[in-house]
Amino acid sequence: MNTWQNDNEDDGSVTGINVTPLVDTALSLLLVFMIVTPIIMNQAVKVKLPKMANAEAVQPTTVSVMLQKTGDIMLNGKPVTHAELRTKLAELVALARERAEDPAKPKIQAIIAADEEVAHGSVMHIVDIVKEMGVTEFAFNIKRVEKVPSP
């Protein structure tokens, strides 16, 4: 008598193995490894790049202009004065014009970040300098909040 396959009685015994949790776990692990492996590999691979005397320096097409509450200006993480900001932005725009398909429309943009305690006029002065130097595309770097706090 076979106790596993009795059609007359339904005693609730398991006649097969449910592999759904096993498949779910395996696919979840696969997904985790697919996400984590490139991150680990990028950090682990050390490449010593060759040096060339006539190599052209690649300038970023996006520049970062930061205005601190002390009034200091940072361009791509380096402190600059107003005059240096104008000069360096002009250099970056000229370089972008050389590389652009249409020199009239250089592909350069600025991200402007200012401390919340900086006066509005100071921020507008930086915007004027950025526009004056030929950067037509710019954005303000802000911190997103769920609810605007009351003043």
mmCIF file with all atom_site columns, C-alpha atoms in Angstrom:
data_model
loop_
_atom_site.group_PDB
_atom_site.id
_atom_site.type_symbol
_atom_site.label_atom_id
_atom_site.label_alt_id
_atom_site.label_comp_id
_atom_site.label_asym_id
_atom_site.label_entity_id
_atom_site.label_seq_id
_atom_site.pdbx_PDB_ins_code
_atom_site.Cartn_x
_atom_site.Cartn_y
_atom_site.Cartn_z
_atom_site.occupancy
_atom_site.B_iso_or_equiv
_atom_site.pdbx_formal_charge
_atom_site.auth_seq_id
_atom_site.auth_comp_id
_atom_site.auth_asym_id
_atom_site.auth_atom_id
_atom_site.pdbx_PDB_model_num
ATOM 1   C CA . MET A 1 1   ? 0.000  0.000  0.000   1.00 0.00 ? 1   MET A CA 1
ATOM 2   C CA . ASN A 1 2   ? 1.354  3.361  -1.031  1.00 0.00 ? 2   ASN A CA 1
ATOM 3   C CA . THR A 1 3   ? 0.857  5.969  1.702   1.00 0.00 ? 3   THR A CA 1
ATOM 4   C CA . TRP A 1 4   ? 1.989  8.908  -0.427  1.00 0.00 ? 4   TRP A CA 1
ATOM 5   C CA . GLN A 1 5   ? -0.708 8.734  -3.068  1.00 0.00 ? 5   GLN A CA 1
ATOM 6   C CA . ASN A 1 6   ? -4.015 7.943  -1.481  1.00 0.00 ? 6   ASN A CA 1
ATOM 7   C CA . ASP A 1 7   ? -6.823 9.563  -3.458  1.00 0.00 ? 7   ASP A CA 1
ATOM 8   C CA . ASN A 1 8   ? -9.515 8.686  -0.943  1.00 0.00 ? 8   ASN A CA 1
ATOM 9   C CA . GLU A 1 9   ? -7.989 10.461 2.038   1.00 0.00 ? 9   GLU A CA 1
ATOM 10  C CA . ASP A 1 10  ? -6.774 14.071 2.181   1.00 0.00 ? 10  ASP A CA 1
ATOM 11  C CA . ASP A 1 11  ? -4.681 14.140 5.322   1.00 0.00 ? 11  ASP A CA 1
ATOM 12  C CA . GLY A 1 12  ? -2.800 17.343 4.363   1.00 0.00 ? 12  GLY A CA 1
ATOM 13  C CA . SER A 1 13  ? 0.517  15.666 3.680   1.00 0.00 ? 13  SER A CA 1
ATOM 14  C CA . VAL A 1 14  ? 2.871  17.337 1.215   1.00 0.00 ? 14  VAL A CA 1
ATOM 15  C CA . THR A 1 15  ? 3.195  15.486 -2.063  1.00 0.00 ? 15  THR A CA 1
ATOM 16  C CA . GLY A 1 16  ? 5.745  17.831 -3.640  1.00 0.00 ? 16  GLY A CA 1
ATOM 17  C CA . ILE A 1 17  ? 8.396  20.363 -2.730  1.00 0.00 ? 17  ILE A CA 1
ATOM 18  C CA . ASN A 1 18  ? 7.551  24.049 -3.167  1.00 0.00 ? 18  ASN A CA 1
ATOM 19  C CA . VAL A 1 19  ? 10.621 25.618 -4.817  1.00 0.00 ? 19  VAL A CA 1
ATOM 20  C CA . THR A 1 20  ? 9.232  29.160 -5.027  1.00 0.00 ? 20  THR A CA 1
ATOM 21  C CA . PRO A 1 21  ? 11.092 30.426 -1.917  1.00 0.00 ? 21  PRO A CA 1
ATOM 22  C CA . LEU A 1 22  ? 14.301 28.839 -3.207  1.00 0.00 ? 22  LEU A CA 1
ATOM 23  C CA . VAL A 1 23  ? 13.952 30.560 -6.587  1.00 0.00 ? 23  VAL A CA 1
ATOM 24  C CA . ASP A 1 24  ? 13.097 33.892 -4.913  1.00 0.00 ? 24  ASP A CA 1
ATOM 25  C CA . THR A 1 25  ? 16.190 33.661 -2.716  1.00 0.00 ? 25  THR A CA 1
ATOM 26  C CA . ALA A 1 26  ? 18.433 32.677 -5.620  1.00 0.00 ? 26  ALA A CA 1
ATOM 27  C CA . LEU A 1 27  ? 17.202 35.558 -7.796  1.00 0.00 ? 27  LEU A CA 1
ATOM 28  C CA . SER A 1 28  ? 17.552 38.014 -4.916  1.00 0.00 ? 28  SER A CA 1
ATOM 29  C CA . LEU A 1 29  ? 21.153 36.930 -4.352  1.00 0.00 ? 29  LEU A CA 1
ATOM 30  C CA . LEU A 1 30  ? 21.851 37.175 -8.072  1.00 0.00 ? 30  LEU A CA 1
ATOM 31  C CA . LEU A 1 31  ? 20.470 40.715 -8.125  1.00 0.00 ? 31  LEU A CA 1
ATOM 32  C CA . VAL A 1 32  ? 22.559 41.739 -5.105  1.00 0.00 ? 32  VAL A CA 1
ATOM 33  C CA . PHE A 1 33  ? 25.738 40.330 -6.650  1.00 0.00 ? 33  PHE A CA 1
ATOM 34  C CA . MET A 1 34  ? 25.011 42.035 -9.985  1.00 0.00 ? 34  MET A CA 1
ATOM 35  C CA . ILE A 1 35  ? 24.692 45.397 -8.239  1.00 0.00 ? 35  ILE A CA 1
ATOM 36  C CA . VAL A 1 36  ? 27.586 45.045 -5.788  1.00 0.00 ? 36  VAL A CA 1
ATOM 37  C CA . THR A 1 37  ? 30.212 43.482 -8.077  1.00 0.00 ? 37  THR A CA 1
ATOM 38  C CA . PRO A 1 38  ? 30.789 46.525 -10.356 1.00 0.00 ? 38  PRO A CA 1
ATOM 39  C CA . ILE A 1 39  ? 31.102 48.774 -7.308  1.00 0.00 ? 39  ILE A CA 1
ATOM 40  C CA . ILE A 1 40  ? 33.697 46.501 -5.737  1.00 0.00 ? 40  ILE A CA 1
ATOM 41  C CA . MET A 1 41  ? 35.577 46.096 -9.014  1.00 0.00 ? 41  MET A CA 1
ATOM 42  C CA . ASN A 1 42  ? 35.784 49.863 -9.595  1.00 0.00 ? 42  ASN A CA 1
ATOM 43  C CA . GLN A 1 43  ? 37.287 50.371 -6.157  1.00 0.00 ? 43  GLN A CA 1
ATOM 44  C CA . ALA A 1 44  ? 39.656 47.418 -6.408  1.00 0.00 ? 44  ALA A CA 1
ATOM 45  C CA . VAL A 1 45  ? 41.172 48.042 -9.828  1.00 0.00 ? 45  VAL A CA 1
ATOM 46  C CA . LYS A 1 46  ? 44.215 50.302 -9.656  1.00 0.00 ? 46  LYS A CA 1
ATOM 47  C CA . VAL A 1 47  ? 45.416 51.630 -12.989 1.00 0.00 ? 47  VAL A CA 1
ATOM 48  C CA . LYS A 1 48  ? 48.540 53.692 -13.404 1.00 0.00 ? 48  LYS A CA 1
ATOM 49  C CA . LEU A 1 49  ? 47.924 55.778 -16.504 1.00 0.00 ? 49  LEU A CA 1
ATOM 50  C CA . PRO A 1 50  ? 50.788 56.640 -18.830 1.00 0.00 ? 50  PRO A CA 1
ATOM 51  C CA . LYS A 1 51  ? 52.036 60.221 -18.936 1.00 0.00 ? 51  LYS A CA 1
ATOM 52  C CA . MET A 1 52  ? 52.555 62.207 -22.123 1.00 0.00 ? 52  MET A CA 1
ATOM 53  C CA . ALA A 1 53  ? 54.160 65.585 -22.615 1.00 0.00 ? 53  ALA A CA 1
ATOM 54  C CA . ASN A 1 54  ? 51.802 66.628 -25.405 1.00 0.00 ? 54  ASN A CA 1
ATOM 55  C CA . ALA A 1 55  ? 48.593 65.257 -23.889 1.00 0.00 ? 55  ALA A CA 1
ATOM 56  C CA . GLU A 1 56  ? 45.665 67.640 -24.058 1.00 0.00 ? 56  GLU A CA 1
ATOM 57  C CA . ALA A 1 57  ? 44.071 68.449 -20.718 1.00 0.00 ? 57  ALA A CA 1
ATOM 58  C CA . VAL A 1 58  ? 40.396 67.605 -20.663 1.00 0.00 ? 58  VAL A CA 1
ATOM 59  C CA . GLN A 1 59  ? 38.356 70.354 -19.047 1.00 0.00 ? 59  GLN A CA 1
ATOM 60  C CA . PRO A 1 60  ? 34.937 69.619 -17.621 1.00 0.00 ? 60  PRO A CA 1
ATOM 61  C CA . THR A 1 61  ? 31.922 70.839 -19.516 1.00 0.00 ? 61  THR A CA 1
ATOM 62  C CA . THR A 1 62  ? 30.194 71.423 -16.205 1.00 0.00 ? 62  THR A CA 1
ATOM 63  C CA . VAL A 1 63  ? 31.688 73.956 -13.827 1.00 0.00 ? 63  VAL A CA 1
ATOM 64  C CA . SER A 1 64  ? 30.783 74.282 -10.189 1.00 0.00 ? 64  SER A CA 1
ATOM 65  C CA . VAL A 1 65  ? 30.575 77.755 -8.652  1.00 0.00 ? 65  VAL A CA 1
ATOM 66  C CA . MET A 1 66  ? 30.091 77.799 -4.894  1.00 0.00 ? 66  MET A CA 1
ATOM 67  C CA . LEU A 1 67  ? 29.467 80.878 -2.760  1.00 0.00 ? 67  LEU A CA 1
ATOM 68  C CA . GLN A 1 68  ? 30.159 80.388 0.938   1.00 0.00 ? 68  GLN A CA 1
ATOM 69  C CA . LYS A 1 69  ? 28.538 82.363 3.745   1.00 0.00 ? 69  LYS A CA 1
ATOM 70  C CA . THR A 1 70  ? 31.895 84.044 4.406   1.00 0.00 ? 70  THR A CA 1
ATOM 71  C CA . GLY A 1 71  ? 31.748 85.502 0.894   1.00 0.00 ? 71  GLY A CA 1
ATOM 72  C CA . ASP A 1 72  ? 34.456 83.216 -0.490  1.00 0.00 ? 72  ASP A CA 1
ATOM 73  C CA . ILE A 1 73  ? 33.950 81.909 -4.023  1.00 0.00 ? 73  ILE A CA 1
ATOM 74  C CA . MET A 1 74  ? 34.990 78.413 -5.101  1.00 0.00 ? 74  MET A CA 1
ATOM 75  C CA . LEU A 1 75  ? 35.336 77.401 -8.756  1.00 0.00 ? 75  LEU A CA 1
ATOM 76  C CA . ASN A 1 76  ? 35.484 73.622 -9.218  1.00 0.00 ? 76  ASN A CA 1
ATOM 77  C CA . GLY A 1 77  ? 36.507 73.289 -5.579  1.00 0.00 ? 77  GLY A CA 1
ATOM 78  C CA . LYS A 1 78  ? 39.307 75.879 -5.663  1.00 0.00 ? 78  LYS A CA 1
ATOM 79  C CA . PRO A 1 79  ? 39.047 79.309 -4.014  1.00 0.00 ? 79  PRO A CA 1
ATOM 80  C CA . VAL A 1 80  ? 39.019 82.259 -6.440  1.00 0.00 ? 80  VAL A CA 1
ATOM 81  C CA . THR A 1 81  ? 38.404 86.001 -6.333  1.00 0.00 ? 81  THR A CA 1
ATOM 82  C CA . HIS A 1 82  ? 35.801 87.766 -8.470  1.00 0.00 ? 82  HIS A CA 1
ATOM 83  C CA . ALA A 1 83  ? 38.483 88.714 -11.013 1.00 0.00 ? 83  ALA A CA 1
ATOM 84  C CA . GLU A 1 84  ? 39.874 85.168 -11.120 1.00 0.00 ? 84  GLU A CA 1
ATOM 85  C CA . LEU A 1 85  ? 36.346 83.818 -11.535 1.00 0.00 ? 85  LEU A CA 1
ATOM 86  C CA . ARG A 1 86  ? 35.872 85.981 -14.623 1.00 0.00 ? 86  ARG A CA 1
ATOM 87  C CA . THR A 1 87  ? 39.257 84.972 -16.058 1.00 0.00 ? 87  THR A CA 1
ATOM 88  C CA . LYS A 1 88  ? 38.879 81.247 -15.436 1.00 0.00 ? 88  LYS A CA 1
ATOM 89  C CA . LEU A 1 89  ? 35.301 81.152 -16.700 1.00 0.00 ? 89  LEU A CA 1
ATOM 90  C CA . ALA A 1 90  ? 36.414 82.970 -19.858 1.00 0.00 ? 90  ALA A CA 1
ATOM 91  C CA . GLU A 1 91  ? 39.168 80.357 -20.333 1.00 0.00 ? 91  GLU A CA 1
ATOM 92  C CA . LEU A 1 92  ? 36.726 77.484 -19.851 1.00 0.00 ? 92  LEU A CA 1
ATOM 93  C CA . VAL A 1 93  ? 34.232 79.015 -22.271 1.00 0.00 ? 93  VAL A CA 1
ATOM 94  C CA . ALA A 1 94  ? 36.994 79.550 -24.860 1.00 0.00 ? 94  ALA A CA 1
ATOM 95  C CA . LEU A 1 95  ? 38.039 75.920 -24.503 1.00 0.00 ? 95  LEU A CA 1
ATOM 96  C CA . ALA A 1 96  ? 34.425 74.797 -24.841 1.00 0.00 ? 96  ALA A CA 1
ATOM 97  C CA . ARG A 1 97  ? 34.071 76.940 -27.996 1.00 0.00 ? 97  ARG A CA 1
ATOM 98  C CA . GLU A 1 98  ? 37.122 75.232 -29.524 1.00 0.00 ? 98  GLU A CA 1
ATOM 99  C CA . ARG A 1 99  ? 35.668 71.800 -28.882 1.00 0.00 ? 99  ARG A CA 1
ATOM 100 C CA . ALA A 1 100 ? 32.084 72.619 -29.828 1.00 0.00 ? 100 ALA A CA 1
ATOM 101 C CA . GLU A 1 101 ? 30.646 71.796 -33.221 1.00 0.00 ? 101 GLU A CA 1
ATOM 102 C CA . ASP A 1 102 ? 29.162 75.286 -33.332 1.00 0.00 ? 102 ASP A CA 1
ATOM 103 C CA . PRO A 1 103 ? 31.545 77.825 -31.709 1.00 0.00 ? 103 PRO A CA 1
ATOM 104 C CA . ALA A 1 104 ? 28.620 80.209 -31.188 1.00 0.00 ? 104 ALA A CA 1
ATOM 105 C CA . LYS A 1 105 ? 27.067 77.669 -28.816 1.00 0.00 ? 105 LYS A CA 1
ATOM 106 C CA . PRO A 1 106 ? 29.730 76.279 -26.483 1.00 0.00 ? 106 PRO A CA 1
ATOM 107 C CA . LYS A 1 107 ? 28.606 73.232 -24.532 1.00 0.00 ? 107 LYS A CA 1
ATOM 108 C CA . ILE A 1 108 ? 29.342 74.418 -21.031 1.00 0.00 ? 108 ILE A CA 1
ATOM 109 C CA . GLN A 1 109 ? 27.062 74.708 -18.050 1.00 0.00 ? 109 GLN A CA 1
ATOM 110 C CA . ALA A 1 110 ? 27.459 75.971 -14.512 1.00 0.00 ? 110 ALA A CA 1
ATOM 111 C CA . ILE A 1 111 ? 26.011 74.667 -11.287 1.00 0.00 ? 111 ILE A CA 1
ATOM 112 C CA . ILE A 1 112 ? 25.764 77.463 -8.748  1.00 0.00 ? 112 ILE A CA 1
ATOM 113 C CA . ALA A 1 113 ? 25.603 76.583 -5.062  1.00 0.00 ? 113 ALA A CA 1
ATOM 114 C CA . ALA A 1 114 ? 25.256 79.174 -2.326  1.00 0.00 ? 114 ALA A CA 1
ATOM 115 C CA . ASP A 1 115 ? 24.965 78.869 1.428   1.00 0.00 ? 115 ASP A CA 1
ATOM 116 C CA . GLU A 1 116 ? 21.445 79.633 2.637   1.00 0.00 ? 116 GLU A CA 1
ATOM 117 C CA . GLU A 1 117 ? 22.780 82.571 4.674   1.00 0.00 ? 117 GLU A CA 1
ATOM 118 C CA . VAL A 1 118 ? 24.295 84.305 1.625   1.00 0.00 ? 118 VAL A CA 1
ATOM 119 C CA . ALA A 1 119 ? 22.467 87.466 0.565   1.00 0.00 ? 119 ALA A CA 1
ATOM 120 C CA . HIS A 1 120 ? 20.342 87.242 -2.570  1.00 0.00 ? 120 HIS A CA 1
ATOM 121 C CA . GLY A 1 121 ? 22.274 90.089 -4.165  1.00 0.00 ? 121 GLY A CA 1
ATOM 122 C CA . SER A 1 122 ? 25.561 88.193 -3.848  1.00 0.00 ? 122 SER A CA 1
ATOM 123 C CA . VAL A 1 123 ? 24.081 85.182 -5.612  1.00 0.00 ? 123 VAL A CA 1
ATOM 124 C CA . MET A 1 124 ? 22.693 87.377 -8.395  1.00 0.00 ? 124 MET A CA 1
ATOM 125 C CA . HIS A 1 125 ? 26.121 88.988 -8.791  1.00 0.00 ? 125 HIS A CA 1
ATOM 126 C CA . ILE A 1 126 ? 27.638 85.514 -9.364  1.00 0.00 ? 126 ILE A CA 1
ATOM 127 C CA . VAL A 1 127 ? 24.860 84.715 -11.857 1.00 0.00 ? 127 VAL A CA 1
ATOM 128 C CA . ASP A 1 128 ? 25.657 87.952 -13.715 1.00 0.00 ? 128 ASP A CA 1
ATOM 129 C CA . ILE A 1 129 ? 29.363 87.042 -13.884 1.00 0.00 ? 129 ILE A CA 1
ATOM 130 C CA . VAL A 1 130 ? 28.559 83.544 -15.155 1.00 0.00 ? 130 VAL A CA 1
ATOM 131 C CA . LYS A 1 131 ? 26.240 84.933 -17.862 1.00 0.00 ? 131 LYS A CA 1
ATOM 132 C CA . GLU A 1 132 ? 28.665 87.705 -18.784 1.00 0.00 ? 132 GLU A CA 1
ATOM 133 C CA . MET A 1 133 ? 31.460 85.186 -19.381 1.00 0.00 ? 133 MET A CA 1
ATOM 134 C CA . GLY A 1 134 ? 29.313 83.267 -21.879 1.00 0.00 ? 134 GLY A CA 1
ATOM 135 C CA . VAL A 1 135 ? 27.838 80.433 -19.841 1.00 0.00 ? 135 VAL A CA 1
ATOM 136 C CA . THR A 1 136 ? 24.195 80.417 -20.890 1.00 0.00 ? 136 THR A CA 1
ATOM 137 C CA . GLU A 1 137 ? 23.128 77.207 -19.174 1.00 0.00 ? 137 GLU A CA 1
ATOM 138 C CA . PHE A 1 138 ? 23.217 77.183 -15.400 1.00 0.00 ? 138 PHE A CA 1
ATOM 139 C CA . ALA A 1 139 ? 21.345 75.658 -12.509 1.00 0.00 ? 139 ALA A CA 1
ATOM 140 C CA . PHE A 1 140 ? 21.132 76.221 -8.781  1.00 0.00 ? 140 PHE A CA 1
ATOM 141 C CA . ASN A 1 141 ? 22.238 73.432 -6.487  1.00 0.00 ? 141 ASN A CA 1
ATOM 142 C CA . ILE A 1 142 ? 19.665 73.024 -3.725  1.00 0.00 ? 142 ILE A CA 1
ATOM 143 C CA . LYS A 1 143 ? 18.876 70.565 -0.985  1.00 0.00 ? 143 LYS A CA 1
ATOM 144 C CA . ARG A 1 144 ? 15.473 69.007 -1.459  1.00 0.00 ? 144 ARG A CA 1
ATOM 145 C CA . VAL A 1 145 ? 13.208 68.892 1.599   1.00 0.00 ? 145 VAL A CA 1
ATOM 146 C CA . GLU A 1 146 ? 9.846  67.210 1.995   1.00 0.00 ? 146 GLU A CA 1
ATOM 147 C CA . LYS A 1 147 ? 8.192  70.175 3.679   1.00 0.00 ? 147 LYS A CA 1
ATOM 148 C CA . VAL A 1 148 ? 9.287  73.796 3.545   1.00 0.00 ? 148 VAL A CA 1
ATOM 149 C CA . PRO A 1 149 ? 10.048 74.964 7.096   1.00 0.00 ? 149 PRO A CA 1
ATOM 150 C CA . SER A 1 150 ? 8.233  77.986 8.457   1.00 0.00 ? 150 SER A CA 1
ATOM 151 C CA . PRO A 1 151 ? 10.298 81.184 8.686   1.00 0.00 ? 151 PRO A CA 1
#
